[in-house]
CSV table of C-alpha atoms in Angstrom, one decimal:
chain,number,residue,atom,x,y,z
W,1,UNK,CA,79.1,91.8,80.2
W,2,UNK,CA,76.8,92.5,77.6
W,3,UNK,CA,73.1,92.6,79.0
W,4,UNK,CA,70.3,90.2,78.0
W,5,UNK,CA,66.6,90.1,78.9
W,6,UNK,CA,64.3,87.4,79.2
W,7,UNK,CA,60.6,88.7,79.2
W,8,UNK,CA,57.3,88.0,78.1
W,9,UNK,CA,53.6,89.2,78.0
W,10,UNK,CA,50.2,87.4,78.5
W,11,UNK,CA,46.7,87.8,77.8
W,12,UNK,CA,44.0,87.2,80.6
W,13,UNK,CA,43.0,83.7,81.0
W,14,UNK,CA,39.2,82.2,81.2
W,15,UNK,CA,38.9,78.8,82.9
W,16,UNK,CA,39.9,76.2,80.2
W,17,UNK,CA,41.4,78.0,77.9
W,18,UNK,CA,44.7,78.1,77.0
W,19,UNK,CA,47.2,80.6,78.0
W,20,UNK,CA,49.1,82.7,75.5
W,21,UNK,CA,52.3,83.8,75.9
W,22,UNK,CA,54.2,86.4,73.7
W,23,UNK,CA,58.1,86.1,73.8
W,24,UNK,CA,59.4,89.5,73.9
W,25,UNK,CA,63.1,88.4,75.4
W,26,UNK,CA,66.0,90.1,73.3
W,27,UNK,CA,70.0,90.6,73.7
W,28,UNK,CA,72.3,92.9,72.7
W,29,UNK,CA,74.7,90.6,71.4
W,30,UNK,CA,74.9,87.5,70.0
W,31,UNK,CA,71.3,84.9,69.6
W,32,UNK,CA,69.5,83.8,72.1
W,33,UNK,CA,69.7,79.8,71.4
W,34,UNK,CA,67.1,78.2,73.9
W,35,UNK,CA,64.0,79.5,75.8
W,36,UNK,CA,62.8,77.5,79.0
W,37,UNK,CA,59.7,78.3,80.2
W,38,UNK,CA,58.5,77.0,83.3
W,39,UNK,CA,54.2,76.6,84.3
W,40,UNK,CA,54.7,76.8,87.8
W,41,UNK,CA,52.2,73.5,87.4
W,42,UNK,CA,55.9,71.5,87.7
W,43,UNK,CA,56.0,71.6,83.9
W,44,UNK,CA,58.6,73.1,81.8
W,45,UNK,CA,59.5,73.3,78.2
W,46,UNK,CA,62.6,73.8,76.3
W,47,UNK,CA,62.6,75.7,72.9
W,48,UNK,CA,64.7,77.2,70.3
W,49,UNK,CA,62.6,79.9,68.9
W,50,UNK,CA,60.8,82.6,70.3
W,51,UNK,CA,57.3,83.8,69.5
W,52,UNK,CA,53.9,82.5,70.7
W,53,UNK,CA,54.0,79.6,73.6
W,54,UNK,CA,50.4,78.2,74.6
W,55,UNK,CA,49.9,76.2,77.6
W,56,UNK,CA,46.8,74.9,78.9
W,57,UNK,CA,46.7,73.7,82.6
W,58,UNK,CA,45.3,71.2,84.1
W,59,UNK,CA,43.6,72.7,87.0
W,60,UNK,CA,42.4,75.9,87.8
W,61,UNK,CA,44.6,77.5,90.1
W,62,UNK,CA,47.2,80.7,89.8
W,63,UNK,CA,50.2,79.6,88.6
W,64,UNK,CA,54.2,81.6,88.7
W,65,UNK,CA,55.4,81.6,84.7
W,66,UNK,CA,59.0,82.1,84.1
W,67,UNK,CA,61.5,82.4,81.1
W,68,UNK,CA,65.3,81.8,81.2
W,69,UNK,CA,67.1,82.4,78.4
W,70,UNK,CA,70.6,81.1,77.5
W,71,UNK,CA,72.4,82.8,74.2
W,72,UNK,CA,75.9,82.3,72.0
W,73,UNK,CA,77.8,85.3,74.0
């Protein structure tokens, strides 16, 4: 098995704006073909490239982020 990483970083967040997200996921083989990231507000959104994700949440609150990544390997 040839290792993959899903990972990201974030910026602090002030109430109402949006967070930023920087995809930093990578593999060692292969292309990484879809990104999910989940809020941890019960949303969730599927993409095919990495780089910057915004989100902006509806309600102040702390949330869990998460990225899964699926590739061509």
């Amino acid at each position: 098995n040839i290792p993959s990483f899903a990972g990201f970083t974030l910026d602090t967040v002030c109430l109402g704006d949006s967070l930023i997200l920087i995809d930093t996921s990578l593999t060692i083989s292969g292309s990484i073909i879809e990104r999910k990231w989940y809020f941890g507000d019960g949303n969730s959104l599927t993409k095919t490239t990495g780089g910057i994700q915004k989100y902006l949440y509806a309600n102040p609150n702390t949330y869990v982020v998460s990225l899964k990544i699926l590739t061509d390997f």
